[in-house]
Amino acid sequence: RVPEAARSERLPSRSAVAGVSEGLATGGEREGRARWSAWRRNGLAGYEDRHDDLPGDLTSRLSPHLHFGTLSPVELVRGATRSGGAGAEAFVRQLCWRDFHHQVLTARPAAASADYRSQHDRWRSERSAAGDITAWKEGRTGYPVVDAAMRQLRHEGWMHNRGRLLTASFLAKTLYVDWRVGARHFLELLVDGDIANNQLNWQWVAGTGTDSRPNRVFNPVTQGKRYDPQGDYVRRWVPELAGLAGAAVHEPWKLRGPERAAYDYPGPLLELSEGLARFKQARGLD
Ligand SMILES: Cc1cc2nc3c(=O)[nH]c(=O)nc-3n(C[C@H](O)[C@H](O)[C@H](O)COP(=O)(O)OP(=O)(O)OC[C@H]3O[C@@H](n4cnc5c(N)ncnc54)[C@H](O)[C@@H]3O)c2cc1C
């Protein structure tokens, strides 16, 4: 029963709510249904081949609707299965990850904050790595694809899955900062942020979760060149580098002298080899 004291009120307008991301997508059931039917027609068939295309932005973007319940996963699975094909199968597989993480958290509620499978890490903390954490949050690490994704998160309250993977790997493994610091920041900004999928994906990337390769480290330069080969995603979110054509935008440090000075963009926070050596030593892999 609805408690007597519960009253029905109009939802506040977006402008009346403080701190909303500027580029936040519109919510609500009508919007969710419209998005699903348009994407089912135009995006589903190509999903398997193109879900990692960062500039193309071709995934469904239905996660906020699944999070708030304005679309049901059962409805999506039914519709996708009716459409059929490799794209639909790949999409249903991703929906299964969502369920999987909810099931893991139900079985192991402590995994919301404790390592699911400890690697005996002695992470750098919020205090000891304060400068690095701020640079990561603000999109000023000097690694363009990491910075682009972190700025997308701040602007839209959403980030592409490939961006989530490589920014999380950069924080937890390259900077060797406690995954909980990053997970908290994501939860503060993500419109689809939920404990099961956020914390367990963070643990997956940090190598303390269900990943069968806990020590893999994503290289942001290789990842950038692979998933944003022309650099369009970086130029969209890091306007300071808009003058750099093609894949060169992923390695601004290769420019020299006045050419480099023309770009008001920070140098790399650390060498990737330095981060990798620290991580390997911490995990006893050296
Ligand atoms: C560090 C990190 C944190 C994340 N935090 C969240 C979170 O708080 N909430 C959240 O819903 N997803 C989270 N994800 C998973 C994934 O990035 C998003 O679900 C996806 O990017 C949402 O975009 P989409 O709707 O276009 O996805 P699509 O590619 O269109 O996939 C369809 C749906 O499948 C589900 N899905 C896809 N990939 C995953 C995945 N890896 N794990 C669980 N479900 C998945 C989502 O419900 C998604 O809406 C996180 C991933 C990482 C690496």
mmCIF file of C-alpha atoms and ligand atoms in Angstrom:
data_model
loop_
_atom_site.group_PDB
_atom_site.id
_atom_site.type_symbol
_atom_site.label_atom_id
_atom_site.label_comp_id
_atom_site.label_asym_id
_atom_site.label_seq_id
_atom_site.Cartn_x
_atom_site.Cartn_y
_atom_site.Cartn_z
ATOM 1 C CA ARG A 1 0.000 0.000 0.000
ATOM 2 C CA VAL A 2 1.106 3.526 -0.682
ATOM 3 C CA PRO A 3 1.598 5.256 2.704
ATOM 4 C CA GLU A 4 -1.102 7.817 3.586
ATOM 5 C CA ALA A 5 1.477 10.578 3.818
ATOM 6 C CA ALA A 6 2.716 10.075 0.238
ATOM 7 C CA ARG A 7 1.556 12.863 -2.039
ATOM 8 C CA SER A 8 1.732 13.201 -5.775
ATOM 9 C CA GLU A 9 3.620 16.236 -7.057
ATOM 10 C CA ARG A 10 4.689 17.481 -10.451
ATOM 11 C CA LEU A 11 8.257 16.607 -11.417
ATOM 12 C CA PRO A 12 10.517 19.664 -11.181
ATOM 13 C CA SER A 13 11.728 21.104 -14.475
ATOM 14 C CA ARG A 14 15.329 20.363 -15.396
ATOM 15 C CA SER A 15 16.398 23.966 -14.868
ATOM 16 C CA ALA A 16 15.046 23.830 -11.301
ATOM 17 C CA VAL A 17 17.461 21.024 -10.355
ATOM 18 C CA ALA A 18 21.003 22.085 -9.470
ATOM 19 C CA GLY A 19 24.112 20.333 -10.809
ATOM 20 C CA VAL A 20 22.566 18.594 -13.842
ATOM 21 C CA SER A 21 25.089 17.773 -16.606
ATOM 22 C CA GLU A 22 24.722 20.261 -19.436
ATOM 23 C CA GLY A 23 24.404 17.650 -22.181
ATOM 24 C CA LEU A 24 22.221 15.163 -20.286
ATOM 25 C CA ALA A 25 19.860 13.220 -22.596
ATOM 26 C CA THR A 26 16.105 13.540 -22.100
ATOM 27 C CA GLY A 27 14.526 10.861 -19.918
ATOM 28 C CA GLY A 28 11.068 9.355 -19.548
ATOM 29 C CA GLU A 29 9.183 6.369 -20.929
ATOM 30 C CA ARG A 30 8.037 8.038 -24.149
ATOM 31 C CA GLU A 31 11.606 9.068 -24.949
ATOM 32 C CA GLY A 32 12.912 5.580 -24.096
ATOM 33 C CA ARG A 33 10.385 3.854 -26.365
ATOM 34 C CA ALA A 34 11.133 6.247 -29.240
ATOM 35 C CA ARG A 35 14.871 5.707 -28.854
ATOM 36 C CA TRP A 36 14.518 1.916 -28.704
ATOM 37 C CA SER A 37 12.329 1.673 -31.789
ATOM 38 C CA ALA A 38 14.579 4.017 -33.824
ATOM 39 C CA TRP A 39 17.767 2.224 -32.732
ATOM 40 C CA ARG A 40 16.221 -1.206 -33.283
ATOM 41 C CA ARG A 41 15.521 -0.155 -36.878
ATOM 42 C CA ASN A 42 18.833 1.618 -37.561
ATOM 43 C CA GLY A 43 21.457 0.430 -35.072
ATOM 44 C CA LEU A 44 20.775 -3.120 -33.940
ATOM 45 C CA ALA A 45 21.875 -4.963 -37.103
ATOM 46 C CA GLY A 46 25.306 -3.278 -37.095
ATOM 47 C CA TYR A 47 25.802 -3.489 -33.313
ATOM 48 C CA GLU A 48 28.200 -6.433 -33.274
ATOM 49 C CA ASP A 49 30.606 -4.809 -35.733
ATOM 50 C CA ARG A 50 30.366 -1.231 -34.560
ATOM 51 C CA HIS A 51 29.733 -1.180 -30.811
ATOM 52 C CA ASP A 52 33.351 -0.172 -30.128
ATOM 53 C CA ASP A 53 33.381 2.727 -32.596
ATOM 54 C CA LEU A 54 34.049 5.664 -30.250
ATOM 55 C CA PRO A 55 33.355 8.598 -32.616
ATOM 56 C CA GLY A 56 30.446 6.767 -34.281
ATOM 57 C CA ASP A 57 28.617 6.554 -30.938
ATOM 58 C CA LEU A 58 26.511 3.684 -32.275
ATOM 59 C CA THR A 59 25.473 1.825 -29.138
ATOM 60 C CA SER A 60 21.844 1.980 -27.985
ATOM 61 C CA ARG A 61 22.303 4.536 -25.167
ATOM 62 C CA LEU A 62 19.437 2.787 -23.413
ATOM 63 C CA SER A 63 21.321 2.316 -20.113
ATOM 64 C CA PRO A 64 19.642 5.303 -18.383
ATOM 65 C CA HIS A 65 16.219 3.897 -19.282
ATOM 66 C CA LEU A 66 17.159 0.462 -17.981
ATOM 67 C CA HIS A 67 18.473 2.063 -14.819
ATOM 68 C CA PHE A 68 15.343 4.126 -14.129
ATOM 69 C CA GLY A 69 12.947 1.437 -15.359
ATOM 70 C CA THR A 70 11.506 3.480 -18.220
ATOM 71 C CA LEU A 71 12.294 0.432 -20.399
ATOM 72 C CA SER A 72 12.368 -3.173 -19.264
ATOM 73 C CA PRO A 73 15.205 -5.555 -20.207
ATOM 74 C CA VAL A 74 12.648 -8.281 -20.968
ATOM 75 C CA GLU A 75 10.985 -6.018 -23.514
ATOM 76 C CA LEU A 76 14.365 -5.333 -25.157
ATOM 77 C CA VAL A 77 15.328 -9.009 -25.293
ATOM 78 C CA ARG A 78 11.947 -9.902 -26.834
ATOM 79 C CA GLY A 79 12.223 -7.175 -29.464
ATOM 80 C CA ALA A 80 15.846 -7.981 -30.300
ATOM 81 C CA THR A 81 15.098 -11.698 -30.572
ATOM 82 C CA ARG A 82 12.233 -10.953 -32.963
ATOM 83 C CA SER A 83 14.604 -8.865 -35.112
ATOM 84 C CA GLY A 84 17.248 -11.635 -35.005
ATOM 85 C CA GLY A 85 20.755 -11.693 -36.491
ATOM 86 C CA ALA A 86 24.300 -11.299 -35.160
ATOM 87 C CA GLY A 87 23.705 -7.705 -33.976
ATOM 88 C CA ALA A 88 20.711 -8.763 -31.900
ATOM 89 C CA GLU A 89 22.641 -11.663 -30.376
ATOM 90 C CA ALA A 90 25.511 -9.370 -29.391
ATOM 91 C CA PHE A 91 23.071 -6.866 -27.865
ATOM 92 C CA VAL A 92 21.350 -9.569 -25.784
ATOM 93 C CA ARG A 93 24.788 -10.743 -24.604
ATOM 94 C CA GLN A 94 25.468 -7.236 -23.245
ATOM 95 C CA LEU A 95 22.111 -7.228 -21.462
ATOM 96 C CA CYS A 96 23.207 -10.507 -19.860
ATOM 97 C CA TRP A 97 26.258 -8.744 -18.377
ATOM 98 C CA ARG A 98 23.852 -6.363 -16.693
ATOM 99 C CA ASP A 99 21.973 -9.274 -15.123
ATOM 100 C CA PHE A 100 25.187 -11.092 -14.289
ATOM 101 C CA HIS A 101 26.492 -8.176 -12.228
ATOM 102 C CA HIS A 102 23.187 -7.891 -10.380
ATOM 103 C CA GLN A 103 23.344 -11.604 -9.590
ATOM 104 C CA VAL A 104 26.953 -11.413 -8.385
ATOM 105 C CA LEU A 105 26.096 -8.501 -6.104
ATOM 106 C CA THR A 106 23.060 -10.333 -4.723
ATOM 107 C CA ALA A 107 25.255 -13.321 -3.890
ATOM 108 C CA ARG A 108 28.140 -11.186 -2.567
ATOM 109 C CA PRO A 109 26.762 -7.823 -1.332
ATOM 110 C CA ALA A 110 30.161 -6.932 0.148
ATOM 111 C CA ALA A 111 31.513 -6.607 -3.422
ATOM 112 C CA ALA A 112 29.946 -3.142 -3.540
ATOM 113 C CA SER A 113 32.965 -1.926 -1.613
ATOM 114 C CA ALA A 114 35.328 -4.846 -0.907
ATOM 115 C CA ASP A 115 37.488 -6.661 -3.470
ATOM 116 C CA TYR A 116 35.579 -9.579 -4.957
ATOM 117 C CA ARG A 117 38.870 -11.422 -5.470
ATOM 118 C CA SER A 118 41.695 -9.694 -3.639
ATOM 119 C CA GLN A 119 45.070 -9.259 -5.341
ATOM 120 C CA HIS A 120 46.518 -7.864 -2.086
ATOM 121 C CA ASP A 121 46.893 -4.420 -3.617
ATOM 122 C CA ARG A 122 48.300 -1.532 -1.635
ATOM 123 C CA TRP A 123 46.598 1.097 -3.746
ATOM 124 C CA ARG A 124 47.552 4.740 -3.825
ATOM 125 C CA SER A 125 44.852 6.540 -1.871
ATOM 126 C CA GLU A 126 42.758 9.663 -2.361
ATOM 127 C CA ARG A 127 45.284 11.563 -0.273
ATOM 128 C CA SER A 128 48.569 10.186 -1.618
ATOM 129 C CA ALA A 129 47.533 10.536 -5.276
ATOM 130 C CA ALA A 130 45.443 13.721 -4.969
ATOM 131 C CA GLY A 131 47.033 15.571 -7.919
ATOM 132 C CA ASP A 132 46.768 12.599 -10.285
ATOM 133 C CA ILE A 133 43.139 11.997 -9.308
ATOM 134 C CA THR A 134 42.190 15.623 -9.945
ATOM 135 C CA ALA A 135 43.869 15.554 -13.375
ATOM 136 C CA TRP A 136 41.979 12.342 -14.220
ATOM 137 C CA LYS A 137 38.623 13.734 -13.079
ATOM 138 C CA GLU A 138 39.110 16.981 -14.982
ATOM 139 C CA GLY A 139 40.335 15.349 -18.202
ATOM 140 C CA ARG A 140 43.866 16.796 -18.004
ATOM 141 C CA THR A 141 46.055 13.674 -17.884
ATOM 142 C CA GLY A 142 47.797 14.535 -21.153
ATOM 143 C CA TYR A 143 46.508 11.283 -22.720
ATOM 144 C CA PRO A 144 43.954 12.611 -25.224
ATOM 145 C CA VAL A 145 41.521 9.693 -25.417
ATOM 146 C CA VAL A 146 41.379 9.422 -21.597
ATOM 147 C CA ASP A 147 40.762 13.155 -21.315
ATOM 148 C CA ALA A 148 38.108 13.102 -24.056
ATOM 149 C CA ALA A 149 36.151 10.355 -22.292
ATOM 150 C CA MET A 150 36.375 12.027 -18.869
ATOM 151 C CA ARG A 151 35.076 15.270 -20.350
ATOM 152 C CA GLN A 152 32.226 13.444 -22.080
ATOM 153 C CA LEU A 153 31.278 11.982 -18.688
ATOM 154 C CA ARG A 154 31.178 15.403 -17.080
ATOM 155 C CA HIS A 155 29.220 17.006 -19.919
ATOM 156 C CA GLU A 156 26.669 14.271 -20.655
ATOM 157 C CA GLY A 157 26.520 12.209 -17.476
ATOM 158 C CA TRP A 158 27.242 9.257 -19.754
ATOM 159 C CA MET A 159 30.305 7.689 -21.342
ATOM 160 C CA HIS A 160 30.813 5.113 -24.101
ATOM 161 C CA ASN A 161 31.721 1.640 -22.776
ATOM 162 C CA ARG A 162 35.146 1.705 -24.480
ATOM 163 C CA GLY A 163 35.823 5.031 -22.753
ATOM 164 C CA ARG A 164 34.771 3.565 -19.393
ATOM 165 C CA LEU A 165 37.158 0.645 -19.883
ATOM 166 C CA LEU A 166 40.173 2.701 -20.753
ATOM 167 C CA THR A 167 39.661 5.535 -18.249
ATOM 168 C CA ALA A 168 39.104 3.003 -15.444
ATOM 169 C CA SER A 169 42.200 1.036 -16.454
ATOM 170 C CA PHE A 170 44.190 4.270 -16.564
ATOM 171 C CA LEU A 171 43.181 5.183 -13.004
ATOM 172 C CA ALA A 172 43.382 1.756 -11.377
ATOM 173 C CA LYS A 173 46.353 0.295 -13.211
ATOM 174 C CA THR A 174 48.447 3.021 -14.855
ATOM 175 C CA LEU A 175 48.046 5.435 -11.917
ATOM 176 C CA TYR A 176 47.529 2.558 -9.451
ATOM 177 C CA VAL A 177 44.789 4.404 -7.560
ATOM 178 C CA ASP A 178 42.187 2.516 -5.517
ATOM 179 C CA TRP A 179 39.305 1.540 -7.855
ATOM 180 C CA ARG A 180 36.790 2.783 -5.254
ATOM 181 C CA VAL A 181 37.956 6.372 -5.852
ATOM 182 C CA GLY A 182 37.082 6.084 -9.539
ATOM 183 C CA ALA A 183 33.856 4.173 -8.914
ATOM 184 C CA ARG A 184 32.662 6.935 -6.572
ATOM 185 C CA HIS A 185 33.365 9.614 -9.175
ATOM 186 C CA PHE A 186 31.502 7.639 -11.857
ATOM 187 C CA LEU A 187 28.510 7.170 -9.535
ATOM 188 C CA GLU A 188 28.403 10.898 -8.876
ATOM 189 C CA LEU A 189 28.165 11.715 -12.583
ATOM 190 C CA LEU A 190 26.698 8.741 -14.468
ATOM 191 C CA VAL A 191 22.985 8.981 -15.245
ATOM 192 C CA ASP A 192 22.933 5.168 -15.533
ATOM 193 C CA GLY A 193 25.135 4.748 -12.442
ATOM 194 C CA ASP A 194 24.102 1.732 -10.414
ATOM 195 C CA ILE A 195 25.937 -0.111 -7.674
ATOM 196 C CA ALA A 196 25.970 -3.546 -9.306
ATOM 197 C CA ASN A 197 27.106 -2.524 -12.787
ATOM 198 C CA ASN A 198 29.387 0.284 -11.757
ATOM 199 C CA GLN A 199 31.216 -1.353 -8.861
ATOM 200 C CA LEU A 200 31.560 -4.748 -10.539
ATOM 201 C CA ASN A 201 32.703 -3.291 -13.847
ATOM 202 C CA TRP A 202 35.260 -1.251 -11.929
ATOM 203 C CA GLN A 203 36.393 -4.412 -10.175
ATOM 204 C CA TRP A 204 36.536 -6.227 -13.515
ATOM 205 C CA VAL A 205 38.864 -3.542 -14.882
ATOM 206 C CA ALA A 206 40.927 -3.288 -11.679
ATOM 207 C CA GLY A 207 41.491 -7.047 -11.777
ATOM 208 C CA THR A 208 39.859 -7.626 -8.398
ATOM 209 C CA GLY A 209 36.595 -8.859 -9.913
ATOM 210 C CA THR A 210 35.449 -11.512 -12.353
ATOM 211 C CA ASP A 211 37.901 -10.844 -15.218
ATOM 212 C CA SER A 212 39.829 -14.017 -16.033
ATOM 213 C CA ARG A 213 42.839 -11.823 -17.001
ATOM 214 C CA PRO A 214 43.171 -9.613 -13.902
ATOM 215 C CA ASN A 215 46.529 -8.118 -14.892
ATOM 216 C CA ARG A 216 45.694 -6.824 -18.367
ATOM 217 C CA VAL A 217 46.414 -3.104 -18.758
ATOM 218 C CA PHE A 218 44.840 -1.042 -21.540
ATOM 219 C CA ASN A 219 47.323 1.196 -23.337
ATOM 220 C CA PRO A 220 45.454 4.477 -23.999
ATOM 221 C CA VAL A 221 47.496 5.306 -27.109
ATOM 222 C CA THR A 222 46.960 1.924 -28.768
ATOM 223 C CA GLN A 223 43.303 1.948 -27.709
ATOM 224 C CA GLY A 224 42.820 5.474 -29.029
ATOM 225 C CA LYS A 225 44.312 4.605 -32.413
ATOM 226 C CA ARG A 226 42.266 1.415 -32.653
ATOM 227 C CA TYR A 227 38.851 2.739 -31.616
ATOM 228 C CA ASP A 228 39.192 6.351 -32.774
ATOM 229 C CA PRO A 229 41.485 5.879 -35.792
ATOM 230 C CA GLN A 230 40.914 9.326 -37.309
ATOM 231 C CA GLY A 231 40.925 11.093 -33.924
ATOM 232 C CA ASP A 232 37.420 12.554 -34.340
ATOM 233 C CA TYR A 233 36.282 11.553 -30.844
ATOM 234 C CA VAL A 234 39.275 13.282 -29.255
ATOM 235 C CA ARG A 235 38.812 16.468 -31.282
ATOM 236 C CA ARG A 236 35.103 16.556 -30.314
ATOM 237 C CA TRP A 237 35.845 16.580 -26.573
ATOM 238 C CA VAL A 238 39.324 18.138 -26.383
ATOM 239 C CA PRO A 239 38.940 21.293 -28.466
ATOM 240 C CA GLU A 240 42.469 22.446 -27.559
ATOM 241 C CA LEU A 241 43.692 19.739 -29.962
ATOM 242 C CA ALA A 242 41.169 20.425 -32.743
ATOM 243 C CA GLY A 243 43.946 21.713 -35.015
ATOM 244 C CA LEU A 244 45.762 18.356 -35.029
ATOM 245 C CA ALA A 245 44.631 16.251 -37.998
ATOM 246 C CA GLY A 246 44.093 12.484 -38.070
ATOM 247 C CA ALA A 247 45.621 10.002 -35.629
ATOM 248 C CA ALA A 248 48.399 12.462 -34.683
ATOM 249 C CA VAL A 249 45.927 13.840 -32.138
ATOM 250 C CA HIS A 250 46.580 10.755 -29.980
ATOM 251 C CA GLU A 251 50.261 11.671 -29.476
ATOM 252 C CA PRO A 252 50.623 15.454 -29.157
ATOM 253 C CA TRP A 253 53.933 14.981 -27.315
ATOM 254 C CA LYS A 254 55.519 14.011 -30.639
ATOM 255 C CA LEU A 255 55.312 17.637 -31.755
ATOM 256 C CA ARG A 256 58.412 19.723 -31.092
ATOM 257 C CA GLY A 257 59.257 23.313 -30.200
ATOM 258 C CA PRO A 258 56.859 26.069 -31.291
ATOM 259 C CA GLU A 259 54.574 23.541 -32.966
ATOM 260 C CA ARG A 260 53.961 21.857 -29.587
ATOM 261 C CA ALA A 261 53.737 25.192 -27.779
ATOM 262 C CA ALA A 262 50.834 26.205 -30.031
ATOM 263 C CA TYR A 263 48.627 23.671 -28.225
ATOM 264 C CA ASP A 264 47.484 24.654 -24.750
ATOM 265 C CA TYR A 265 47.278 21.048 -23.580
ATOM 266 C CA PRO A 266 49.222 19.353 -20.738
ATOM 267 C CA GLY A 267 52.075 16.920 -21.261
ATOM 268 C CA PRO A 268 51.577 13.293 -20.100
ATOM 269 C CA LEU A 269 51.042 12.934 -16.346
ATOM 270 C CA LEU A 270 53.520 10.038 -16.366
ATOM 271 C CA GLU A 271 55.215 7.743 -18.865
ATOM 272 C CA LEU A 272 53.092 4.666 -19.581
ATOM 273 C CA SER A 273 56.161 2.450 -19.041
ATOM 274 C CA GLU A 274 56.580 3.969 -15.569
ATOM 275 C CA GLY A 275 52.958 3.177 -14.676
ATOM 276 C CA LEU A 276 53.254 -0.348 -16.036
ATOM 277 C CA ALA A 277 56.438 -1.031 -14.054
ATOM 278 C CA ARG A 278 54.797 0.172 -10.818
ATOM 279 C CA PHE A 279 51.728 -1.984 -11.465
ATOM 280 C CA LYS A 280 53.780 -5.088 -12.268
ATOM 281 C CA GLN A 281 55.852 -4.628 -9.165
ATOM 282 C CA ALA A 282 52.732 -4.173 -7.027
ATOM 283 C CA ARG A 283 51.222 -7.369 -8.401
ATOM 284 C CA GLY A 284 54.476 -9.309 -8.106
ATOM 285 C CA LEU A 285 54.796 -9.687 -11.885
ATOM 286 C CA ASP A 286 58.224 -8.122 -12.365
HETATM 287 C C1 LIG B 1 34.194 1.132 -15.303
HETATM 288 C C2 LIG B 1 32.807 0.867 -15.838
HETATM 289 C C3 LIG B 1 31.691 1.351 -15.156
HETATM 290 C C4 LIG B 1 30.391 1.092 -15.625
HETATM 291 N N1 LIG B 1 29.311 1.566 -14.919
HETATM 292 C C5 LIG B 1 28.044 1.257 -15.330
HETATM 293 C C6 LIG B 1 26.906 1.697 -14.582
HETATM 294 O O1 LIG B 1 27.022 2.339 -13.536
HETATM 295 N N2 LIG B 1 25.670 1.383 -15.068
HETATM 296 C C7 LIG B 1 25.500 0.671 -16.221
HETATM 297 O O2 LIG B 1 24.352 0.426 -16.616
HETATM 298 N N3 LIG B 1 26.556 0.222 -16.924
HETATM 299 C C8 LIG B 1 27.819 0.493 -16.525
HETATM 300 N N4 LIG B 1 28.896 0.045 -17.267
HETATM 301 C C9 LIG B 1 28.656 -0.848 -18.420
HETATM 302 C C10 LIG B 1 28.548 -0.177 -19.797
HETATM 303 O O3 LIG B 1 29.642 0.681 -20.011
HETATM 304 C C11 LIG B 1 27.241 0.606 -19.982
HETATM 305 O O4 LIG B 1 26.136 -0.198 -19.629
HETATM 306 C C12 LIG B 1 27.076 1.033 -21.447
HETATM 307 O O5 LIG B 1 28.171 1.823 -21.857
HETATM 308 C C13 LIG B 1 25.784 1.818 -21.606
HETATM 309 O O6 LIG B 1 25.654 2.302 -22.911
HETATM 310 P P1 LIG B 1 24.568 1.713 -23.913
HETATM 311 O O7 LIG B 1 23.226 1.696 -23.272
HETATM 312 O O8 LIG B 1 24.705 2.448 -25.193
HETATM 313 O O9 LIG B 1 25.086 0.209 -24.071
HETATM 314 P P2 LIG B 1 24.834 -0.888 -25.208
HETATM 315 O O10 LIG B 1 26.165 -1.245 -25.771
HETATM 316 O O11 LIG B 1 23.783 -0.468 -26.149
HETATM 317 O O12 LIG B 1 24.360 -2.170 -24.385
HETATM 318 C C14 LIG B 1 22.980 -2.416 -24.075
HETATM 319 C C15 LIG B 1 22.793 -2.560 -22.592
HETATM 320 O O13 LIG B 1 23.524 -3.690 -22.111
HETATM 321 C C16 LIG B 1 23.996 -3.423 -20.795
HETATM 322 N N5 LIG B 1 25.467 -3.482 -20.790
HETATM 323 C C17 LIG B 1 26.307 -3.261 -21.820
HETATM 324 N N6 LIG B 1 27.589 -3.466 -21.441
HETATM 325 C C18 LIG B 1 27.546 -3.798 -20.132
HETATM 326 C C19 LIG B 1 28.536 -4.137 -19.163
HETATM 327 N N7 LIG B 1 29.846 -4.188 -19.450
HETATM 328 N N8 LIG B 1 28.123 -4.411 -17.904
HETATM 329 C C20 LIG B 1 26.814 -4.377 -17.584
HETATM 330 N N9 LIG B 1 25.833 -4.082 -18.453
HETATM 331 C C21 LIG B 1 26.199 -3.801 -19.712
HETATM 332 C C22 LIG B 1 23.524 -2.025 -20.427
HETATM 333 O O14 LIG B 1 22.331 -2.145 -19.697
HETATM 334 C C23 LIG B 1 23.296 -1.379 -21.785
HETATM 335 O O15 LIG B 1 22.357 -0.331 -21.753
HETATM 336 C C24 LIG B 1 30.211 0.315 -16.811
HETATM 337 C C25 LIG B 1 31.341 -0.155 -17.496
HETATM 338 C C26 LIG B 1 32.620 0.109 -17.020
HETATM 339 C C27 LIG B 1 33.807 -0.442 -17.769
#
